[in-house]
Every structure is written in C-alpha cells, then in structure tokens.
XYZ file of C-alpha atoms in Angstrom:
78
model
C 96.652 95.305 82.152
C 95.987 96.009 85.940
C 92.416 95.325 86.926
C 91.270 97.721 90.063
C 91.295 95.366 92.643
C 95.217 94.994 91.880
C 95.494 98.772 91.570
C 93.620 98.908 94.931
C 95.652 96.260 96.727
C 98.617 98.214 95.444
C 97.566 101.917 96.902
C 96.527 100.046 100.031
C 100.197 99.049 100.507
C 101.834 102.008 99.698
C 99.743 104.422 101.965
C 100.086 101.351 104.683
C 103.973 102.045 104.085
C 104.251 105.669 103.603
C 105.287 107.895 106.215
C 102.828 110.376 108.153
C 102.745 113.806 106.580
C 102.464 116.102 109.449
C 102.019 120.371 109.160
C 101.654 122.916 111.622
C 99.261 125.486 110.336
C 98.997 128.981 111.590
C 95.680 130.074 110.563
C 95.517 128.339 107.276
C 97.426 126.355 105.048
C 99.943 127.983 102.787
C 99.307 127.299 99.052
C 102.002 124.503 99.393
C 100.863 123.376 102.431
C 97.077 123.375 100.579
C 98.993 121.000 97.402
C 100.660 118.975 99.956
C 97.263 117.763 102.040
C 96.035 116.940 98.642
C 98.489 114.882 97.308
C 98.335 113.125 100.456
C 94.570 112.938 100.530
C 94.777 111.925 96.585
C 97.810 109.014 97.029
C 96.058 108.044 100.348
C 99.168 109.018 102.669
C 97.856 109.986 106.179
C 98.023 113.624 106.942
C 97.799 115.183 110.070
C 97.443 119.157 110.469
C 98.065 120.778 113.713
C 96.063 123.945 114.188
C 97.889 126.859 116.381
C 94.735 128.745 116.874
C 92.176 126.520 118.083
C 95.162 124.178 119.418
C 93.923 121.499 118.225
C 94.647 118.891 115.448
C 92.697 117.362 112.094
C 93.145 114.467 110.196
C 92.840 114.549 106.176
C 90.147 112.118 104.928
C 88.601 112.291 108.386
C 85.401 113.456 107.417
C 85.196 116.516 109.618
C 85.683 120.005 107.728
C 89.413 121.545 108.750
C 89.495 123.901 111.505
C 90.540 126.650 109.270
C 87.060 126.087 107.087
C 85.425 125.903 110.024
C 86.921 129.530 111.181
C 86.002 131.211 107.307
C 82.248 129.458 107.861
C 81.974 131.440 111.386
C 83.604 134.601 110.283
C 81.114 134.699 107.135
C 77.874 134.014 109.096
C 79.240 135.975 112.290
C-alpha cells in the first residue's frame, strides 16, 4: 500500500512532466473547456486560459478568481 507522501512525490512528478494545457476563451469557458481546467486543476497539470475580452491571461490554481467570474460578479452587482 502507497502511503501519501509516495502518492504525493508521485503527482509532483507527473504535473512536473506534463505538458501545459493552454485555452483561449471567448467570454467563458465552454462546458469542455470548464471539464478540461478541472481535470487539470484536479491532476495538478498547469493550465493557462487566455481571455479575448479583457486580453489578458489566468492561471488555474493561481488563487485569483477567472476573468470570466470576475465579469458575471460585475454584471450582477452593476
């Protein structure tokens, strides 16, 4: 049986290995677009989004809410 720090040590390597998922989102992510950034977010692959609209780009896992959710916050409260 695997203890988590091997389990760890193994997901470190593979997301150290893995290859960039990059998207170009319009205004927001299609749904497979939206199942993509989480698998990535999930397996810790990197994903990077570039956002047309506010030309701009966001990292998954970066902490900062996505430019898109950022857009729905101001149009709700606008």
């Amino acid at each position: 049986m695997t203890t988590i720090r091997e389990r760890l040590t193994q997901l470190e390597l593979a997301s150290n290995n893995a290859t960039w998922l990059v998207l170009d989102v319009t205004v927001c992510p299609t749904p497979e677009q939206a199942e993509q950034i989480e698998q990535a977010t999930r397996t810790g692959r990197m994903c990077i989004a570039f956002y047309e609209p506010g030309q701009t780009a966001w990292i998954a896992g970066c902490s900062k809410p996505a430019p898109w959710e950022q857009q729905e916050r101001s149009a709700q409260h606008g």
